[in-house]
């Protein structure tokens, strides 16, 4: 009786473990697709991605719980889903980093998954019952450990199909990681060259998505090399990839849900600023001579040092270009090439210097960090704290204490910001 109960508990535990990633995908699929009213295409597409991932992990659950008949058929769908999740994630990366809408040609990366799935269906329906039994038990599950079964042409093709699947899967990971990272880097550069305040636009969540993307790719490669049958012998072995993939999928879903700013938002801001791509392209071809460059650099320095335009919290490069009576492409080029930086870092450098002067000014010792942040042009306390710490290596509060000749004056606002710093980072 004890052994029977123990086996029942272990079996139930195995079912729970094997379905964890599936339910994580189902949760985010529902949450993200419920955002359809917000017209956020990236979230809706990520919801579709989670639906495909749900079908994939449904196949995983069936396999690990030895649902032979169900998995025998579902394996054809499983192959499609398994070869689709990375290309779909790549399309999602394109949608948040360089596309305002998707076209049919964007889905060409799904062709290998469609081909393998159709090929698999043809083989499945062409096999005899005996061949199907051998395919399930000896090839997929490797349970009989028999070398005496007859390897028919159809079974040979099934083995070839599985090897081809592994090769395509590995190539996909390399392709998606390389080009996905490239798209994100290019997007980040555009954002830093356009906005002075990049908080919530690129510096945090996009980087996290990239790291998660690489981690998921590595974990998928390891599981693919070991093979699913490696994890069928022990529930505890199965628990490792189940928890890992569930955690990664949850973070992907969470960050995708929180990410409101995308390339579409960026294009909308460009349109609001009345920026015409054609105008930029034409102006960018103008051959500005060295004298003109020096003149613009001088005028730019005057705007920053005398007029202190960096104190405008939501300053964009288009506003600077209009003040200098030129186009944003050329101003961005001057900042990148002549100053060896980007627009965001340039403006925040001036803001940091302003904040440092205020923090060490004894006449401003009663000012809290929130007031210092606002006076310097930062959009929020968290942005001020993060950028200051990145540039100076210490928090604004610690900087003030070290540079005020021993005078320690901490306002209520300063205390609140210092207490929040651990939760922010």
Short mmCIF file of C-alpha atoms in Angstrom, two decimals:
data_model
loop_
_atom_site.label_atom_id
_atom_site.label_comp_id
_atom_site.label_asym_id
_atom_site.label_seq_id
_atom_site.Cartn_x
_atom_site.Cartn_y
_atom_site.Cartn_z
CA UNK A 1 0.00 0.00 0.00
CA UNK A 2 2.81 2.38 0.89
CA UNK A 3 4.64 1.64 -2.38
CA UNK A 4 1.43 2.24 -4.37
CA UNK A 5 0.79 5.58 -2.66
CA UNK A 6 4.42 6.58 -3.10
CA UNK A 7 4.28 5.80 -6.83
CA UNK A 8 1.03 7.75 -7.18
CA UNK A 9 2.58 10.79 -5.51
CA UNK A 10 5.66 10.57 -7.72
CA UNK A 11 3.48 10.23 -10.81
CA UNK A 12 1.43 13.27 -9.81
CA UNK A 13 4.62 15.20 -9.09
CA UNK A 14 5.96 14.29 -12.53
CA UNK A 15 2.76 15.53 -14.18
CA UNK A 16 3.02 18.85 -12.30
CA UNK A 17 6.71 19.28 -13.17
CA UNK A 18 6.26 18.47 -16.86
CA UNK A 19 3.37 20.93 -17.25
CA UNK A 20 4.90 23.95 -15.48
CA UNK A 21 6.27 25.59 -18.68
CA UNK A 22 3.00 24.87 -20.47
CA UNK A 23 0.92 26.72 -17.87
CA UNK A 24 3.38 29.64 -17.78
CA UNK A 25 2.90 30.00 -21.54
CA UNK A 26 -0.89 29.73 -21.19
CA UNK A 27 -0.90 32.45 -18.52
CA UNK A 28 1.09 34.95 -20.61
CA UNK A 29 -0.81 34.04 -23.76
CA UNK A 30 -4.08 35.06 -22.07
CA UNK A 31 -2.60 38.18 -20.44
CA UNK A 32 -0.88 39.47 -23.58
CA UNK A 33 -3.73 38.73 -25.99
CA UNK A 34 -6.11 40.51 -23.63
CA UNK A 35 -4.14 43.68 -24.49
CA UNK A 36 -5.66 43.75 -28.00
CA UNK A 37 -7.60 46.92 -27.16
CA UNK A 38 -4.34 48.79 -26.54
CA UNK A 39 -3.38 48.22 -30.20
CA UNK A 40 0.13 47.28 -29.06
CA UNK A 41 1.16 44.99 -31.92
CA UNK A 42 4.27 43.77 -30.13
CA UNK A 43 2.30 42.53 -27.11
CA UNK A 44 -0.31 40.84 -29.29
CA UNK A 45 2.39 39.11 -31.32
CA UNK A 46 4.19 38.00 -28.15
CA UNK A 47 0.85 36.56 -27.01
CA UNK A 48 0.72 34.52 -30.26
CA UNK A 49 4.32 33.45 -29.60
CA UNK A 50 3.26 32.20 -26.15
CA UNK A 51 0.39 30.24 -27.76
CA UNK A 52 2.84 28.41 -30.04
CA UNK A 53 5.12 27.81 -27.05
CA UNK A 54 2.10 26.44 -25.18
CA UNK A 55 1.52 23.88 -27.96
CA UNK A 56 5.22 23.02 -27.84
CA UNK A 57 5.22 22.34 -24.10
CA UNK A 58 1.94 20.45 -24.37
CA UNK A 59 3.92 18.06 -26.55
CA UNK A 60 6.67 17.97 -23.92
CA UNK A 61 4.15 17.08 -21.21
CA UNK A 62 2.66 14.31 -23.35
CA UNK A 63 6.10 12.88 -24.11
CA UNK A 64 7.38 12.86 -20.52
CA UNK A 65 4.14 11.33 -19.22
CA UNK A 66 4.33 8.53 -21.80
CA UNK A 67 1.14 9.37 -23.65
CA UNK A 68 2.29 7.21 -26.58
CA UNK A 69 -0.74 7.39 -28.82
CA UNK A 70 -1.24 11.12 -28.36
CA UNK A 71 2.42 12.01 -28.77
CA UNK A 72 2.76 9.73 -31.79
CA UNK A 73 0.46 12.11 -33.66
CA UNK A 74 1.37 15.32 -31.81
CA UNK A 75 5.06 14.88 -32.63
CA UNK A 76 4.31 16.26 -36.10
CA UNK A 77 2.89 19.45 -34.55
CA UNK A 78 5.63 19.48 -31.91
CA UNK A 79 8.31 19.65 -34.61
CA UNK A 80 6.59 22.65 -36.19
CA UNK A 81 6.29 24.46 -32.86
CA UNK A 82 9.82 23.62 -31.78
CA UNK A 83 11.27 25.01 -35.02
CA UNK A 84 8.96 28.04 -34.88
CA UNK A 85 9.54 29.49 -31.41
CA UNK A 86 12.95 30.98 -32.16
CA UNK A 87 12.01 32.41 -35.57
CA UNK A 88 8.84 33.85 -34.00
CA UNK A 89 10.89 35.40 -31.22
CA UNK A 90 13.18 36.86 -33.87
CA UNK A 91 10.14 38.38 -35.61
CA UNK A 92 9.07 39.79 -32.23
CA UNK A 93 12.52 41.39 -31.82
CA UNK A 94 12.13 42.97 -35.27
CA UNK A 95 8.68 44.25 -34.32
CA UNK A 96 9.93 46.05 -31.22
CA UNK A 97 13.21 47.27 -32.72
CA UNK A 98 12.72 48.11 -36.41
CA UNK A 99 9.18 47.39 -37.68
CA UNK A 100 5.89 49.22 -37.27
CA UNK A 101 3.96 46.38 -38.89
CA UNK A 102 4.63 42.91 -40.27
CA UNK A 103 4.37 41.72 -43.86
CA UNK A 104 4.17 38.23 -45.31
CA UNK A 105 7.87 38.27 -46.24
CA UNK A 106 8.78 38.68 -42.56
CA UNK A 107 7.59 35.12 -41.96
CA UNK A 108 9.96 33.41 -44.40
CA UNK A 109 11.99 32.23 -41.38
CA UNK A 110 9.15 29.80 -40.64
CA UNK A 111 9.66 27.87 -43.90
CA UNK A 112 11.96 25.19 -42.36
CA UNK A 113 9.41 24.44 -39.61
CA UNK A 114 6.58 24.19 -42.15
CA UNK A 115 8.64 21.87 -44.37
CA UNK A 116 9.71 19.55 -41.54
CA UNK A 117 6.17 19.37 -40.15
CA UNK A 118 4.60 18.52 -43.52
CA UNK A 119 7.34 15.96 -44.18
CA UNK A 120 6.67 14.45 -40.75
CA UNK A 121 2.91 14.22 -41.37
CA UNK A 122 3.48 12.41 -44.67
CA UNK A 123 5.76 9.88 -43.00
CA UNK A 124 3.38 9.40 -40.06
CA UNK A 125 0.36 8.60 -42.21
CA UNK A 126 2.45 6.40 -44.53
CA UNK A 127 3.73 4.07 -41.78
CA UNK A 128 2.12 0.77 -40.94
CA UNK A 129 0.95 0.08 -37.35
CA UNK A 130 4.06 -2.01 -36.75
CA UNK A 131 6.34 0.75 -38.06
CA UNK A 132 4.53 3.28 -35.87
CA UNK A 133 5.08 1.08 -32.82
CA UNK A 134 8.78 0.70 -33.59
CA UNK A 135 9.12 4.43 -34.24
CA UNK A 136 7.56 5.31 -30.88
CA UNK A 137 9.19 2.69 -28.67
CA UNK A 138 12.61 2.18 -30.25
CA UNK A 139 13.35 5.54 -31.87
CA UNK A 140 11.52 8.24 -29.90
CA UNK A 141 11.44 6.68 -26.42
CA UNK A 142 14.29 4.17 -26.77
CA UNK A 143 12.54 1.89 -24.28
CA UNK A 144 13.04 -1.55 -25.84
CA UNK A 145 16.78 -1.20 -26.40
CA UNK A 146 16.43 -3.77 -29.16
CA UNK A 147 18.63 -3.79 -32.22
CA UNK A 148 16.63 -6.53 -33.94
CA UNK A 149 13.84 -4.42 -35.44
CA UNK A 150 13.78 -4.07 -39.19
CA UNK A 151 14.79 -0.61 -40.38
CA UNK A 152 12.34 0.03 -43.20
CA UNK A 153 12.72 2.91 -45.69
CA UNK A 154 10.06 4.90 -43.81
CA UNK A 155 11.80 4.41 -40.48
CA UNK A 156 15.09 5.43 -42.09
CA UNK A 157 13.41 8.61 -43.29
CA UNK A 158 12.04 9.20 -39.78
CA UNK A 159 15.56 9.00 -38.33
CA UNK A 160 16.80 11.32 -41.09
CA UNK A 161 13.96 13.73 -40.23
CA UNK A 162 15.00 13.85 -36.56
CA UNK A 163 18.65 14.48 -37.45
CA UNK A 164 17.63 17.20 -39.90
CA UNK A 165 15.48 18.74 -37.18
CA UNK A 166 18.49 18.95 -34.82
CA UNK A 167 20.67 20.57 -37.50
CA UNK A 168 18.03 23.17 -38.40
CA UNK A 169 17.36 23.88 -34.72
CA UNK A 170 21.05 24.55 -34.04
CA UNK A 171 21.40 26.79 -37.13
CA UNK A 172 18.29 28.73 -36.07
CA UNK A 173 19.76 29.51 -32.65
CA UNK A 174 22.95 30.94 -34.18
CA UNK A 175 20.98 32.94 -36.75
CA UNK A 176 18.46 34.36 -34.29
CA UNK A 177 20.99 35.22 -31.57
CA UNK A 178 23.31 36.99 -34.03
CA UNK A 179 20.71 38.98 -35.96
CA UNK A 180 18.47 39.54 -32.93
CA UNK A 181 21.39 41.11 -31.07
CA UNK A 182 22.28 43.17 -34.14
CA UNK A 183 18.74 44.59 -34.39
CA UNK A 184 18.67 45.50 -30.69
CA UNK A 185 22.07 47.24 -30.85
CA UNK A 186 20.96 49.25 -33.89
CA UNK A 187 17.72 50.19 -32.16
CA UNK A 188 19.53 51.26 -28.99
CA UNK A 189 21.79 53.53 -31.02
CA UNK A 190 18.81 55.22 -32.68
CA UNK A 191 17.19 55.85 -29.29
CA UNK A 192 20.38 57.23 -27.72
CA UNK A 193 20.94 59.48 -30.72
CA UNK A 194 17.41 60.91 -30.53
CA UNK A 195 16.36 61.15 -26.87
CA UNK A 196 18.18 62.68 -23.93
CA UNK A 197 16.00 60.64 -21.58
CA UNK A 198 16.14 56.97 -22.56
CA UNK A 199 14.57 55.59 -19.39
CA UNK A 200 11.93 52.99 -20.27
CA UNK A 201 12.90 53.16 -23.93
CA UNK A 202 16.01 51.04 -24.29
CA UNK A 203 18.62 50.92 -21.54
CA UNK A 204 16.87 48.45 -19.27
CA UNK A 205 14.32 46.07 -20.69
CA UNK A 206 15.77 45.59 -24.16
CA UNK A 207 19.11 44.56 -22.69
CA UNK A 208 17.38 42.14 -20.33
CA UNK A 209 15.44 40.62 -23.23
CA UNK A 210 18.70 40.05 -25.08
CA UNK A 211 20.33 38.31 -22.11
CA UNK A 212 17.26 36.12 -21.60
CA UNK A 213 17.23 35.35 -25.30
CA UNK A 214 20.84 34.12 -25.17
CA UNK A 215 20.19 32.14 -21.95
CA UNK A 216 17.15 30.46 -23.50
CA UNK A 217 19.16 29.60 -26.61
CA UNK A 218 21.92 28.02 -24.52
CA UNK A 219 19.44 25.98 -22.47
CA UNK A 220 17.64 24.83 -25.63
CA UNK A 221 20.94 23.74 -27.18
CA UNK A 222 21.85 21.67 -24.10
CA UNK A 223 18.44 19.97 -24.01
CA UNK A 224 18.59 19.31 -27.77
CA UNK A 225 22.06 17.72 -27.47
CA UNK A 226 21.05 15.51 -24.53
CA UNK A 227 17.73 14.55 -26.12
CA UNK A 228 14.30 14.38 -24.48
CA UNK A 229 14.69 10.68 -23.65
CA UNK A 230 17.57 11.59 -21.30
CA UNK A 231 15.05 13.26 -18.95
CA UNK A 232 12.39 10.52 -18.96
CA UNK A 233 14.25 8.30 -16.50
CA UNK A 234 14.10 10.67 -13.52
CA UNK A 235 11.54 13.23 -12.36
CA UNK A 236 14.32 15.13 -10.62
CA UNK A 237 16.30 15.39 -13.85
CA UNK A 238 13.14 16.63 -15.57
CA UNK A 239 12.65 19.26 -12.85
CA UNK A 240 15.84 21.12 -13.87
CA UNK A 241 14.89 22.05 -17.47
CA UNK A 242 11.22 22.46 -16.48
CA UNK A 243 12.00 25.10 -13.85
CA UNK A 244 14.63 26.74 -16.07
CA UNK A 245 12.38 27.11 -19.10
CA UNK A 246 9.38 28.11 -16.99
CA UNK A 247 11.44 30.87 -15.35
CA UNK A 248 12.84 32.13 -18.65
CA UNK A 249 9.43 32.10 -20.33
CA UNK A 250 7.90 33.94 -17.38
CA UNK A 251 10.56 36.66 -17.54
CA UNK A 252 10.15 37.00 -21.32
CA UNK A 253 6.40 37.36 -20.85
CA UNK A 254 6.77 39.81 -17.97
CA UNK A 255 9.26 42.07 -19.76
CA UNK A 256 7.20 41.96 -22.93
CA UNK A 257 4.12 42.95 -20.94
CA UNK A 258 5.94 45.83 -19.24
CA UNK A 259 7.56 47.10 -22.45
CA UNK A 260 5.33 49.92 -23.64
CA UNK A 261 7.89 51.74 -25.78
CA UNK A 262 8.69 50.12 -29.14
CA UNK A 263 9.89 51.14 -32.58
CA UNK A 264 6.30 52.12 -33.39
CA UNK A 265 6.35 54.63 -30.52
CA UNK A 266 9.66 55.96 -31.78
CA UNK A 267 8.22 56.53 -35.26
CA UNK A 268 5.18 58.27 -33.75
CA UNK A 269 7.52 60.64 -31.90
CA UNK A 270 9.36 61.36 -35.13
CA UNK A 271 6.08 62.22 -36.82
CA UNK A 272 5.01 64.42 -33.95
CA UNK A 273 8.24 66.36 -34.31
CA UNK A 274 7.43 66.82 -37.98
CA UNK A 275 10.51 64.92 -39.10
CA UNK A 276 10.34 63.85 -42.71
CA UNK A 277 12.57 60.99 -43.74
CA UNK A 278 12.96 62.37 -47.24
CA UNK A 279 14.20 65.69 -45.91
CA UNK A 280 16.74 63.97 -43.70
CA UNK A 281 18.02 61.86 -46.57
CA UNK A 282 18.43 64.86 -48.83
CA UNK A 283 20.09 67.01 -46.17
CA UNK A 284 22.43 64.22 -45.15
CA UNK A 285 23.95 64.30 -48.63
CA UNK A 286 24.98 67.96 -48.24
CA UNK A 287 28.75 68.36 -48.06
CA UNK A 288 29.27 70.44 -44.93
CA UNK A 289 32.77 71.85 -44.92
CA UNK A 290 35.07 72.03 -41.93
CA UNK A 291 34.24 75.67 -41.28
CA UNK A 292 30.53 74.89 -41.09
CA UNK A 293 31.21 72.01 -38.72
CA UNK A 294 33.24 74.22 -36.38
CA UNK A 295 30.51 76.86 -36.50
CA UNK A 296 27.82 74.31 -35.56
CA UNK A 297 29.99 72.87 -32.80
CA UNK A 298 30.48 76.36 -31.37
CA UNK A 299 26.76 77.08 -31.51
CA UNK A 300 25.99 73.70 -29.95
CA UNK A 301 28.36 74.42 -27.06
CA UNK A 302 26.71 77.80 -26.56
CA UNK A 303 23.28 76.15 -26.36
CA UNK A 304 24.56 73.70 -23.76
CA UNK A 305 26.84 75.90 -21.68
CA UNK A 306 25.18 79.31 -21.87
CA UNK A 307 21.52 78.61 -22.56
CA UNK A 308 21.63 75.32 -20.63
CA UNK A 309 19.09 73.57 -22.85
CA UNK A 310 20.04 70.27 -21.19
CA UNK A 311 17.81 71.30 -18.27
CA UNK A 312 14.75 70.59 -20.44
CA UNK A 313 13.67 67.22 -19.11
CA UNK A 314 12.37 65.68 -22.36
CA UNK A 315 14.90 67.31 -24.70
CA UNK A 316 15.20 65.66 -28.11
CA UNK A 317 17.78 66.09 -30.82
CA UNK A 318 15.14 67.53 -33.18
CA UNK A 319 14.77 70.54 -30.88
CA UNK A 320 18.52 71.10 -30.97
CA UNK A 321 18.63 70.79 -34.76
CA UNK A 322 15.83 73.35 -35.13
CA UNK A 323 17.68 75.79 -32.87
CA UNK A 324 20.78 75.35 -35.01
CA UNK A 325 18.77 75.58 -38.24
CA UNK A 326 19.94 72.22 -39.57
CA UNK A 327 18.69 68.60 -39.59
CA UNK A 328 18.93 66.00 -36.85
CA UNK A 329 20.93 63.56 -39.00
CA UNK A 330 23.81 65.99 -39.36
CA UNK A 331 23.75 67.06 -35.71
CA UNK A 332 23.78 63.41 -34.70
CA UNK A 333 26.72 62.82 -37.02
CA UNK A 334 28.67 65.74 -35.50
CA UNK A 335 28.01 64.48 -31.96
CA UNK A 336 28.97 60.89 -32.87
CA UNK A 337 32.09 61.68 -34.89
CA UNK A 338 33.42 64.96 -33.49
CA UNK A 339 32.49 64.48 -29.85
CA UNK A 340 32.84 60.66 -29.85
CA UNK A 341 29.56 60.15 -27.98
CA UNK A 342 25.81 59.98 -28.55
CA UNK A 343 23.12 62.58 -27.89
CA UNK A 344 21.84 60.97 -24.69
CA UNK A 345 25.29 60.63 -23.10
CA UNK A 346 26.21 64.18 -24.15
CA UNK A 347 23.15 65.74 -22.53
CA UNK A 348 23.35 63.56 -19.43
CA UNK A 349 27.02 64.47 -19.05
CA UNK A 350 26.04 68.13 -18.73
CA UNK A 351 23.23 67.20 -16.35
CA UNK A 352 25.63 65.26 -14.13
CA UNK A 353 28.05 68.19 -14.01
CA UNK A 354 25.18 70.51 -13.11
CA UNK A 355 24.02 68.12 -10.38
CA UNK A 356 27.54 67.84 -8.97
CA UNK A 357 27.80 71.63 -8.75
CA UNK A 358 24.45 71.80 -6.97
CA UNK A 359 25.34 68.96 -4.61
CA UNK A 360 28.58 70.67 -3.54
CA UNK A 361 27.06 74.17 -3.35
CA UNK A 362 26.68 75.08 0.34
CA UNK A 363 23.92 77.55 -0.53
CA UNK A 364 21.91 74.60 -1.91
CA UNK A 365 22.49 72.26 1.03
CA UNK A 366 18.82 72.36 2.02
CA UNK A 367 17.77 71.10 -1.41
CA UNK A 368 16.72 67.46 -1.54
CA UNK A 369 17.90 65.04 -4.22
CA UNK A 370 14.55 65.26 -6.00
CA UNK A 371 14.99 69.02 -6.35
CA UNK A 372 18.57 68.59 -7.53
CA UNK A 373 17.41 66.05 -10.13
CA UNK A 374 14.69 68.36 -11.42
CA UNK A 375 16.97 71.41 -11.54
CA UNK A 376 19.57 69.42 -13.50
CA UNK A 377 17.08 68.25 -16.13
CA UNK A 378 16.55 64.61 -15.13
CA UNK A 379 13.12 63.16 -15.84
CA UNK A 380 12.83 61.19 -12.58
CA UNK A 381 14.60 60.40 -9.32
CA UNK A 382 15.38 56.84 -10.47
CA UNK A 383 16.89 58.11 -13.73
CA UNK A 384 19.02 60.63 -11.79
CA UNK A 385 20.24 58.01 -9.35
CA UNK A 386 21.02 55.41 -12.06
CA UNK A 387 22.89 57.75 -14.40
CA UNK A 388 24.78 59.50 -11.58
CA UNK A 389 25.92 56.19 -10.14
CA UNK A 390 26.97 54.89 -13.58
CA UNK A 391 29.01 58.04 -14.29
CA UNK A 392 30.49 58.75 -10.85
CA UNK A 393 30.56 55.31 -9.21
CA UNK A 394 28.72 56.56 -6.11
CA UNK A 395 25.16 57.60 -5.31
CA UNK A 396 24.23 61.32 -5.33
CA UNK A 397 23.76 61.24 -1.55
CA UNK A 398 27.19 59.70 -0.92
CA UNK A 399 28.77 62.17 -3.35
CA UNK A 400 27.25 65.09 -1.43
CA UNK A 401 28.54 63.77 1.90
CA UNK A 402 32.07 63.26 0.58
CA UNK A 403 32.32 66.67 -1.04
CA UNK A 404 30.72 69.04 1.46
CA UNK A 405 33.60 69.29 3.96
CA UNK A 406 31.98 67.01 6.45
CA UNK A 407 28.64 68.80 6.46
CA UNK A 408 25.91 66.15 6.55
CA UNK A 409 22.49 67.36 5.71
CA UNK A 410 19.88 64.86 4.61
CA UNK A 411 16.39 65.99 3.76
CA UNK A 412 13.30 63.80 3.81
CA UNK A 413 13.35 63.53 0.02
CA UNK A 414 17.01 62.50 0.06
CA UNK A 415 16.32 59.79 2.60
CA UNK A 416 13.46 58.42 0.53
CA UNK A 417 15.57 58.24 -2.62
CA UNK A 418 18.45 56.56 -0.82
CA UNK A 419 16.08 54.02 0.71
CA UNK A 420 14.61 53.25 -2.71
CA UNK A 421 17.93 52.73 -4.45
CA UNK A 422 18.15 48.99 -3.67
CA UNK A 423 14.66 48.38 -5.01
CA UNK A 424 15.49 50.29 -8.21
CA UNK A 425 18.68 48.41 -8.89
#
